[in-house]
PDB file of C-alpha atoms in Angstrom:
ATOM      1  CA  UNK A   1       0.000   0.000   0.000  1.00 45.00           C
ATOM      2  CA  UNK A   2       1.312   3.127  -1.100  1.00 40.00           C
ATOM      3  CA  UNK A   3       1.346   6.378   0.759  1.00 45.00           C
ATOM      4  CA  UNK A   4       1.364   9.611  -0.684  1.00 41.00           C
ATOM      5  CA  UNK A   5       3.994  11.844   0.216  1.00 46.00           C
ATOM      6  CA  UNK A   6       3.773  15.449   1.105  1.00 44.00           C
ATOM      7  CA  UNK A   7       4.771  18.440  -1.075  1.00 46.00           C
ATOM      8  CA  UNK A   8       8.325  19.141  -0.558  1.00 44.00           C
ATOM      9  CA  UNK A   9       8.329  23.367   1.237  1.00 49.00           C
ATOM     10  CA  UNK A  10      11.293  25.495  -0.031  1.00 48.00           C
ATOM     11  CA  UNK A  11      12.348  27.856   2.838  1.00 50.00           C
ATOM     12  CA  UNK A  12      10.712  31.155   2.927  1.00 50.00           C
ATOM     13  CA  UNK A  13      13.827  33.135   3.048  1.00 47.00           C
ATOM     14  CA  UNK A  14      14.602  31.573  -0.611  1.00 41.00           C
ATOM     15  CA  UNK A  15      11.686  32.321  -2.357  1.00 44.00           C
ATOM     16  CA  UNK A  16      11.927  35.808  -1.464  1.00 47.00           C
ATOM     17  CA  UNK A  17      15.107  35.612  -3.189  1.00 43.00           C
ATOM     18  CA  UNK A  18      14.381  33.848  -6.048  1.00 43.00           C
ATOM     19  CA  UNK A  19      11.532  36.267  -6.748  1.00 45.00           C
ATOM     20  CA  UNK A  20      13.742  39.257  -6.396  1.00 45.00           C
ATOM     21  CA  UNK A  21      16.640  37.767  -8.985  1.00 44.00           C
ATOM     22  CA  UNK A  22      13.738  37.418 -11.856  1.00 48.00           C
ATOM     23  CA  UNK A  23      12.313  40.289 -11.557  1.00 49.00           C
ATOM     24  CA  UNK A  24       8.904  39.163 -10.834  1.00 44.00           C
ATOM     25  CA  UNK A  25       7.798  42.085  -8.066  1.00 46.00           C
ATOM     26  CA  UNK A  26       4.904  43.087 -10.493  1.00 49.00           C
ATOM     27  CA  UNK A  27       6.649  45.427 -12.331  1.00 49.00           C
ATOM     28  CA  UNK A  28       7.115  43.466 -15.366  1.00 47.00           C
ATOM     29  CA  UNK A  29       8.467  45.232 -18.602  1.00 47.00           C
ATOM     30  CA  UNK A  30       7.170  48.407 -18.202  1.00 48.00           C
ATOM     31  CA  UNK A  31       9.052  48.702 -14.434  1.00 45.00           C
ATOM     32  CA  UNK A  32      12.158  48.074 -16.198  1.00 46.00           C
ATOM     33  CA  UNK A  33      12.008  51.205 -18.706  1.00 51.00           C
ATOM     34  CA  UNK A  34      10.912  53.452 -16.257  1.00 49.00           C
ATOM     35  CA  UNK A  35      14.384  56.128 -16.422  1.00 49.00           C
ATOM     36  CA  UNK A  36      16.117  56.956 -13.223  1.00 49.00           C
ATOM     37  CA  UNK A  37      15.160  59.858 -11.123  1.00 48.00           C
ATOM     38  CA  UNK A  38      17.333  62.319 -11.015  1.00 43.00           C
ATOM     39  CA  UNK A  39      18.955  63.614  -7.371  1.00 43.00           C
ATOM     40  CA  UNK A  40      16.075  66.416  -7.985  1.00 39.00           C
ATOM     41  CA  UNK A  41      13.056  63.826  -8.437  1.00 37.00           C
ATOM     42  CA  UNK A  42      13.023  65.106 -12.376  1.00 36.00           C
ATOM     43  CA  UNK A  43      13.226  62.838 -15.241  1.00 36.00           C
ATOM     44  CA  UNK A  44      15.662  63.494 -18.282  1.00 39.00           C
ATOM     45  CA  UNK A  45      13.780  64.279 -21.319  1.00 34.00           C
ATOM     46  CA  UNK A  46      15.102  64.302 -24.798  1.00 42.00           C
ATOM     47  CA  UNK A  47      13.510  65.137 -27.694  1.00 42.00           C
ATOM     48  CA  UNK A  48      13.139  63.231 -30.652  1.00 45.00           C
ATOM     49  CA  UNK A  49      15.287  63.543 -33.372  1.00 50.00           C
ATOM     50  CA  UNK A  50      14.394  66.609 -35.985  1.00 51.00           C
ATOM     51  CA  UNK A  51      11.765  67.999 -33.814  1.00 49.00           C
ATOM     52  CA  UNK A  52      12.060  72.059 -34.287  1.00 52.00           C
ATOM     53  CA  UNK A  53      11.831  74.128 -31.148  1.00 51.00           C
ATOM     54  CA  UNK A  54       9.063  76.712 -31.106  1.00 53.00           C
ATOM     55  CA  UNK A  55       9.525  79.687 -33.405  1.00 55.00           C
ATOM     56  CA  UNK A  56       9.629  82.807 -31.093  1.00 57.00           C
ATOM     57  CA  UNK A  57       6.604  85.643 -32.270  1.00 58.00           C
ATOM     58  CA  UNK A  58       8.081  88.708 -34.025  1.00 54.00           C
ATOM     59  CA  UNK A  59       7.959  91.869 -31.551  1.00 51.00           C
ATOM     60  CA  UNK A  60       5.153  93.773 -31.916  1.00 47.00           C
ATOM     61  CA  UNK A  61       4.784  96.651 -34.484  1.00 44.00           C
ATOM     62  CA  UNK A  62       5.506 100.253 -32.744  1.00 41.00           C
ATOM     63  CA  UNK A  63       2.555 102.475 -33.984  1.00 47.00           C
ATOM     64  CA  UNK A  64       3.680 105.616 -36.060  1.00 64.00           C
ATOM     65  CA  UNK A  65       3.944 108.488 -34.033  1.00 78.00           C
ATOM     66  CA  UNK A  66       0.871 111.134 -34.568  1.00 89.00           C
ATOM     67  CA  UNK A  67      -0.989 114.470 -33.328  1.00 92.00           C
ATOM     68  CA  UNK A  68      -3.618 114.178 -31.511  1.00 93.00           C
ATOM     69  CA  UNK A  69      -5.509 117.578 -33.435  1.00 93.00           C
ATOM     70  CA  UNK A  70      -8.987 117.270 -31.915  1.00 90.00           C
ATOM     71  CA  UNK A  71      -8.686 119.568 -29.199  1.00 91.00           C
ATOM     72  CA  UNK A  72      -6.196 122.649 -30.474  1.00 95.00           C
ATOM     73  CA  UNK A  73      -7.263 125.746 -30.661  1.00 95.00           C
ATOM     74  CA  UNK A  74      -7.426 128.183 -34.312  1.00 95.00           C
ATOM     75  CA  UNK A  75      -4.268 128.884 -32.864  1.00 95.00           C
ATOM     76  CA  UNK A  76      -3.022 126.026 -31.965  1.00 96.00           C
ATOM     77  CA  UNK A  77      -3.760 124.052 -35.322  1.00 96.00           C
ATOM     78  CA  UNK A  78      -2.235 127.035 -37.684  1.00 95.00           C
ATOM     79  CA  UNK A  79       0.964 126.833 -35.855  1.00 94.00           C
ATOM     80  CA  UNK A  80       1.113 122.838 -36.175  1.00 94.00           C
ATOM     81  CA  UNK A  81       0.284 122.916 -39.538  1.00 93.00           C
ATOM     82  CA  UNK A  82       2.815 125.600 -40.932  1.00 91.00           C
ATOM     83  CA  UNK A  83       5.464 123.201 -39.246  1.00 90.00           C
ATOM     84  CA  UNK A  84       4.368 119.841 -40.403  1.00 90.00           C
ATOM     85  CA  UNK A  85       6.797 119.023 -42.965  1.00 88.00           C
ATOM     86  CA  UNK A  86       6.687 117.159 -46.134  1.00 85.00           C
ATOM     87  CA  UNK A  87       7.894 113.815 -47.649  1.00 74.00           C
ATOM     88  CA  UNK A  88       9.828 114.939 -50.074  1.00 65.00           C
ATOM     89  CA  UNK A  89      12.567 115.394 -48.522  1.00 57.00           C
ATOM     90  CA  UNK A  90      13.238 119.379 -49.339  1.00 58.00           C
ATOM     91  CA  UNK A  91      14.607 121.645 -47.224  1.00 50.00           C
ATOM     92  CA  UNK A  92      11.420 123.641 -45.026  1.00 54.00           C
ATOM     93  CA  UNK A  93       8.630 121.816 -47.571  1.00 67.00           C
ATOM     94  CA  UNK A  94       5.047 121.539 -45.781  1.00 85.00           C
ATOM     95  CA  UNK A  95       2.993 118.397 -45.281  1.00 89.00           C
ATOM     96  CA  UNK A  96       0.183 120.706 -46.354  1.00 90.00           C
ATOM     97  CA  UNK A  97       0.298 122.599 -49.516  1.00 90.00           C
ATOM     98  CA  UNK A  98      -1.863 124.879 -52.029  1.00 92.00           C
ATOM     99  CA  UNK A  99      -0.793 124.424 -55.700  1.00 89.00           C
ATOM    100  CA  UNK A 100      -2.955 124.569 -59.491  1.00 88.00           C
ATOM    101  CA  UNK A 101      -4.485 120.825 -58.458  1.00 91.00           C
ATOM    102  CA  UNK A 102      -5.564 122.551 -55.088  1.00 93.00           C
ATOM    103  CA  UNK A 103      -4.821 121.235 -51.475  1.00 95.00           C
ATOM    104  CA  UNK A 104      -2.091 118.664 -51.280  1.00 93.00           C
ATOM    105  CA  UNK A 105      -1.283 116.212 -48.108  1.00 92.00           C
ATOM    106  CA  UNK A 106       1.839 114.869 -47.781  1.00 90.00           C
ATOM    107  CA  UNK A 107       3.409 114.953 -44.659  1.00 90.00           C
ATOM    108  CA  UNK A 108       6.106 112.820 -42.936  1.00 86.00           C
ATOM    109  CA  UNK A 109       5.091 109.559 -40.864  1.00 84.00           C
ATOM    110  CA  UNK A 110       6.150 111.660 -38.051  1.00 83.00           C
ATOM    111  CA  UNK A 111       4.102 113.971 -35.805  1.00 87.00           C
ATOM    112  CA  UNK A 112       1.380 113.666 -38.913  1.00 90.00           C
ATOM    113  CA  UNK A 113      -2.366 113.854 -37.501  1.00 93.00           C
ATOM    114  CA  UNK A 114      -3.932 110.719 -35.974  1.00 92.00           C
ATOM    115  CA  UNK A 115      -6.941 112.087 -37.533  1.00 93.00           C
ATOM    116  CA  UNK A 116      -8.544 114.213 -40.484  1.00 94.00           C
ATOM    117  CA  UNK A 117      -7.629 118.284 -40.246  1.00 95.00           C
ATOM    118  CA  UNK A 118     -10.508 120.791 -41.401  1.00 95.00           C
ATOM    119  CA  UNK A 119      -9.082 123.201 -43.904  1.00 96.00           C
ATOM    120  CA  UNK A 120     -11.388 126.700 -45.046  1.00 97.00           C
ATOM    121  CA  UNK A 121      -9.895 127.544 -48.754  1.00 97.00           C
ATOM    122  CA  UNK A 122     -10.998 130.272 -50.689  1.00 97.00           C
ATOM    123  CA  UNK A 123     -10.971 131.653 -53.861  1.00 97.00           C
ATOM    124  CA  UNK A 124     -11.188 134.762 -55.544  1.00 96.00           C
ATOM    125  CA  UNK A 125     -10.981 136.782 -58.820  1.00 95.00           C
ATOM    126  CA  UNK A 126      -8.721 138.967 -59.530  1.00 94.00           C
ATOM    127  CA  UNK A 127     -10.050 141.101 -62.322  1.00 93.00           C
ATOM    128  CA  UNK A 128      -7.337 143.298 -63.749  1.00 90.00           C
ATOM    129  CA  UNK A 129      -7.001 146.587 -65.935  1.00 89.00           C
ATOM    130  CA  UNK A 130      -3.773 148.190 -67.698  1.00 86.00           C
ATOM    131  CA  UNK A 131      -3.834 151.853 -66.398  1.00 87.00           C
ATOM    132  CA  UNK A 132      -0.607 152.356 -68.183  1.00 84.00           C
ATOM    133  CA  UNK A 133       1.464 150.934 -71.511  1.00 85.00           C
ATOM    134  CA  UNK A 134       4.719 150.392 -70.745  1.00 81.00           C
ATOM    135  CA  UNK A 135       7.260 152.603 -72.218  1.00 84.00           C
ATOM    136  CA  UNK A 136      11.577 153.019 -72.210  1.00 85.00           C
ATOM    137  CA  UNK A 137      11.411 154.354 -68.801  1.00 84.00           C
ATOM    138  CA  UNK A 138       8.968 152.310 -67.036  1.00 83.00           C
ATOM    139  CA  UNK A 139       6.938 149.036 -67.314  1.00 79.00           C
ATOM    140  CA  UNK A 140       2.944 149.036 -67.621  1.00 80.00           C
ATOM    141  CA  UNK A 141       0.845 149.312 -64.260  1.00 84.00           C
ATOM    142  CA  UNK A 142      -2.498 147.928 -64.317  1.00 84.00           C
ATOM    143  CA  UNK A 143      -5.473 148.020 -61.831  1.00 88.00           C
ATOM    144  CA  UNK A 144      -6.980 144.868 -60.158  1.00 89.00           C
ATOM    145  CA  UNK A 145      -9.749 144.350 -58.081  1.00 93.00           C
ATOM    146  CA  UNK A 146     -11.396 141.288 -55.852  1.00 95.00           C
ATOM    147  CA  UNK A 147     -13.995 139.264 -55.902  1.00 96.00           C
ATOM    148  CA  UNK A 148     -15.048 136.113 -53.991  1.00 96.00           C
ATOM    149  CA  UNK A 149     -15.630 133.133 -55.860  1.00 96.00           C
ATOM    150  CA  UNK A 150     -16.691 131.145 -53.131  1.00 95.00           C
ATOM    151  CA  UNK A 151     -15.286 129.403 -49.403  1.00 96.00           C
ATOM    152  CA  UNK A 152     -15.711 126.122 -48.371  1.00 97.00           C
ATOM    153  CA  UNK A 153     -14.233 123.361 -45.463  1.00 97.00           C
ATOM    154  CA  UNK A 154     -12.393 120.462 -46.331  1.00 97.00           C
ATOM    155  CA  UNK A 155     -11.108 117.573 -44.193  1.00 96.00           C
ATOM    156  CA  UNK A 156      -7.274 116.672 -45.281  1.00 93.00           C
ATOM    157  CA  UNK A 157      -5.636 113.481 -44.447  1.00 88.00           C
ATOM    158  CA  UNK A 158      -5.102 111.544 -42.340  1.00 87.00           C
ATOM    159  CA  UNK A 159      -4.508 109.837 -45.703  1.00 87.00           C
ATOM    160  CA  UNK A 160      -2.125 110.872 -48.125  1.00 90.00           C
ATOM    161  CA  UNK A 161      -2.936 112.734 -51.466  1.00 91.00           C
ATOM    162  CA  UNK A 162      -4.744 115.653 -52.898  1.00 93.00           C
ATOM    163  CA  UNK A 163      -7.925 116.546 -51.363  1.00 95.00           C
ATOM    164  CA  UNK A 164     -11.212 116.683 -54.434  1.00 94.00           C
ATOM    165  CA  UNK A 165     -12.712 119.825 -55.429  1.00 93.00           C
ATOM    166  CA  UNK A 166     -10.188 121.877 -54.129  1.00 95.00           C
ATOM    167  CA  UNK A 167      -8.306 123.054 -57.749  1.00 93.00           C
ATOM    168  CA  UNK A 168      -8.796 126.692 -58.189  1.00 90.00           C
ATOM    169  CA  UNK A 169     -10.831 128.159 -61.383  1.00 89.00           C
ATOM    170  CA  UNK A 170      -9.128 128.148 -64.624  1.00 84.00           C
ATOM    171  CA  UNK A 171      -8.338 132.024 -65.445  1.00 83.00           C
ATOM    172  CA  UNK A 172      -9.561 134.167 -68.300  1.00 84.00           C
ATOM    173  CA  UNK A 173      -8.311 137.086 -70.622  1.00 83.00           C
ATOM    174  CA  UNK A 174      -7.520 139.629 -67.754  1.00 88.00           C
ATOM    175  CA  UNK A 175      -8.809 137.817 -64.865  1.00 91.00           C
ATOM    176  CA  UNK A 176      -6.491 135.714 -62.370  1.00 92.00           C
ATOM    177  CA  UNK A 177      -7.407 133.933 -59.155  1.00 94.00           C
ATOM    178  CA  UNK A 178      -5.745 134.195 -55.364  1.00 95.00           C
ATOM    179  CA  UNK A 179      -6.623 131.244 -53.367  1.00 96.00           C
ATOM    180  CA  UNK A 180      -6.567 130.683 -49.574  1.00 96.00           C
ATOM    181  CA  UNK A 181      -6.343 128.270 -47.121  1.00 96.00           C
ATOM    182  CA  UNK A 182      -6.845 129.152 -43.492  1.00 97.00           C
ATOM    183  CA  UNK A 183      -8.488 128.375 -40.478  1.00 96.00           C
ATOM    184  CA  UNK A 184     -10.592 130.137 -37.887  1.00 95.00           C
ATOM    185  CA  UNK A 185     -12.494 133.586 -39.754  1.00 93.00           C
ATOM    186  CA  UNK A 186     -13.205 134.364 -43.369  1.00 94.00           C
ATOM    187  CA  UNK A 187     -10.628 136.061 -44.888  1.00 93.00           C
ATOM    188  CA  UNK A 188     -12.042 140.078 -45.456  1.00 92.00           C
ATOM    189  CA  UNK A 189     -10.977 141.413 -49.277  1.00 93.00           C
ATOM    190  CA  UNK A 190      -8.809 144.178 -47.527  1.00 92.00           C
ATOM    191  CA  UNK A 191      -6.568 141.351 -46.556  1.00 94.00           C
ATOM    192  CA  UNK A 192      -5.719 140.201 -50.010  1.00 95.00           C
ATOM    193  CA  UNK A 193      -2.736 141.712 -51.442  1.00 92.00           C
ATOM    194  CA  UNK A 194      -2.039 144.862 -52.184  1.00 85.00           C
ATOM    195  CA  UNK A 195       1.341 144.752 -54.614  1.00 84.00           C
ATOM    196  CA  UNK A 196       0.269 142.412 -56.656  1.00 85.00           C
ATOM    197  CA  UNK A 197       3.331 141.403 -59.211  1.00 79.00           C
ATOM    198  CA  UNK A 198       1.340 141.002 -62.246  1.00 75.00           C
ATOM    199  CA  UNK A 199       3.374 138.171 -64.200  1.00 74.00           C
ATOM    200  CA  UNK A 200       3.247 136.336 -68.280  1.00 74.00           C
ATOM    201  CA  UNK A 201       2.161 133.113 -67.377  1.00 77.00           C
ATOM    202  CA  UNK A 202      -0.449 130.640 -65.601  1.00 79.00           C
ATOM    203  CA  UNK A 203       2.136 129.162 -63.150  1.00 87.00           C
ATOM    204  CA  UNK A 204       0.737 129.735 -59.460  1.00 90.00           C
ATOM    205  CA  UNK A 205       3.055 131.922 -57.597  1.00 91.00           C
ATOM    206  CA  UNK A 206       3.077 131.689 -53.824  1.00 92.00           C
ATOM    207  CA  UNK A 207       1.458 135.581 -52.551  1.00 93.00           C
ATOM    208  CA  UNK A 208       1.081 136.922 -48.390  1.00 93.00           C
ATOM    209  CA  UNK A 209      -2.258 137.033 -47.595  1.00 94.00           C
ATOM    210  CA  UNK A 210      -2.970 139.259 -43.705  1.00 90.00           C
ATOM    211  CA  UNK A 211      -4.295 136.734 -41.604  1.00 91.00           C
ATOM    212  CA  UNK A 212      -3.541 134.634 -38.035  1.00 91.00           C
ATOM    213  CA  UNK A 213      -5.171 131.636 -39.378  1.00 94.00           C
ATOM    214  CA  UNK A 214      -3.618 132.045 -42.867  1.00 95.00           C
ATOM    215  CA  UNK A 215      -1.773 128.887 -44.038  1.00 94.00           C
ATOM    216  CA  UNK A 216      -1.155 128.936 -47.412  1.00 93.00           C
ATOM    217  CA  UNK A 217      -2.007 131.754 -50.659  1.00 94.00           C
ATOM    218  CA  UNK A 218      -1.255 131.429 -53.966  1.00 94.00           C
ATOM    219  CA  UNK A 219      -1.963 133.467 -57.084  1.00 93.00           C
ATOM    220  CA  UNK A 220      -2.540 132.360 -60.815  1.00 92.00           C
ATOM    221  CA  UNK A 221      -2.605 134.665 -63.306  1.00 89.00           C
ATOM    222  CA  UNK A 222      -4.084 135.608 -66.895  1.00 88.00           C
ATOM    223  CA  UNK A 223      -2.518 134.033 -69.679  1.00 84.00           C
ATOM    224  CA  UNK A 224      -1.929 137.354 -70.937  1.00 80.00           C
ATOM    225  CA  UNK A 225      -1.973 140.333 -68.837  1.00 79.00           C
ATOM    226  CA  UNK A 226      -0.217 142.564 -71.346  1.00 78.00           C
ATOM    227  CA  UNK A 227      -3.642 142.698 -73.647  1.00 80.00           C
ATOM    228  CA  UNK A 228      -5.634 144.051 -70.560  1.00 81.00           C
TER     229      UNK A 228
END
């Protein structure tokens, strides 16, 4: 009769032991590639190969410097205006000119308005007379008188370019044109000029026109004064 024998018991000390040496703690594969903590508890990170870091944004655009024109006084705007210079780069040029196409805007990027500037211009006739023929001792003199045309506001800029319906009238056999552009009152006749150089040609000639708020006069005359 056979008896049956009872399991043989390995020590408890050695199984721990054996378990340790194979790695079996529960861990498996995935406890093995765990990395190493650094001294500072942080793992080591390394990117993969060919990835590109971030690109940093540009710096932000600084805005163009401009005049806040809102709030000046008659005063205050004539005096900016006369200074704001040009664009084109010549010597004491204005950002705000009165030519034969009318009012012009071109000023610097520079201490230009933040917003549109309201400009008066006016224009007038100048009708004109020969009082005298010219002769070995002197030239001709002629007579001229004024007349208003017409006044009206314009907003210039902030953009650049010439502002519409702002050209002065074509002249005429012995009639010319002065136009103004100001700010504040209506310029008064008496303030026109009173030696008026009387020239051969249609080219507009820059004239002084009395006036605080004055900014800019010009005069155009007949094609051909001498037949007056």
């Amino acid at each position: 009769m056979h008896r049956a024998r009872a399991p043989f018991a390995l020590p408890a000390t050695l199984v721990a032991a054996l378990l340790a040496v194979s790695g079996c703690s529960g861990g498996g594969e995935n406890a093995a590639r765990t990395p190493s903590p650094t001294p500072s508890g942080l793992v080591h990170y390394t990117p993969a190969t060919g990835s590109a870091a971030p690109a940093a944004s540009p710096p932000p655009t600084a805005p163009k410097e401009c005049v806040q024109t809102a709030g000046m006084s008659v005063e205050q705007l004539t005096d900016y205006l006369k200074q704001l210079r040009s664009t084109s780069g010549n010597y004491q040029s204005k950002g705000l000119t009165l030519d034969s196409s009318g009012l012009n805007f071109t000023p610097e990027d520079i201490k230009r308005p933040c917003e549109a500037v309201t400009v008066k211009l006016a224009h007038y006739w100048v009708d004109l007379k020969k009082t005298h023929e010219a002769n070995v001792v002197s030239g001709a003199r002629y007579e001229y008188s004024y007349a208003l045309i017409g006044a009206a506001s314009h907003p210039a800029g902030p953009q650049d370019g010439r502002v519409p319906d702002t050209a002065p009238p074509g002249s005429s056999a012995c009639r010319g044109t002065i136009s103004v552009a100001y700010l504040g009152e209506d310029i008064p006749l008496r303030s026109l000029p009173y030696d008026l150089k009387l020239v051969d040609g249609t080219a507009p000639v820059p004239v002084t026109v009395v006036g605080d708020g004055v900014l800019s006069a010009i005069y155009v005359s007949p094609p051909h004064p001498d037949s007056c």
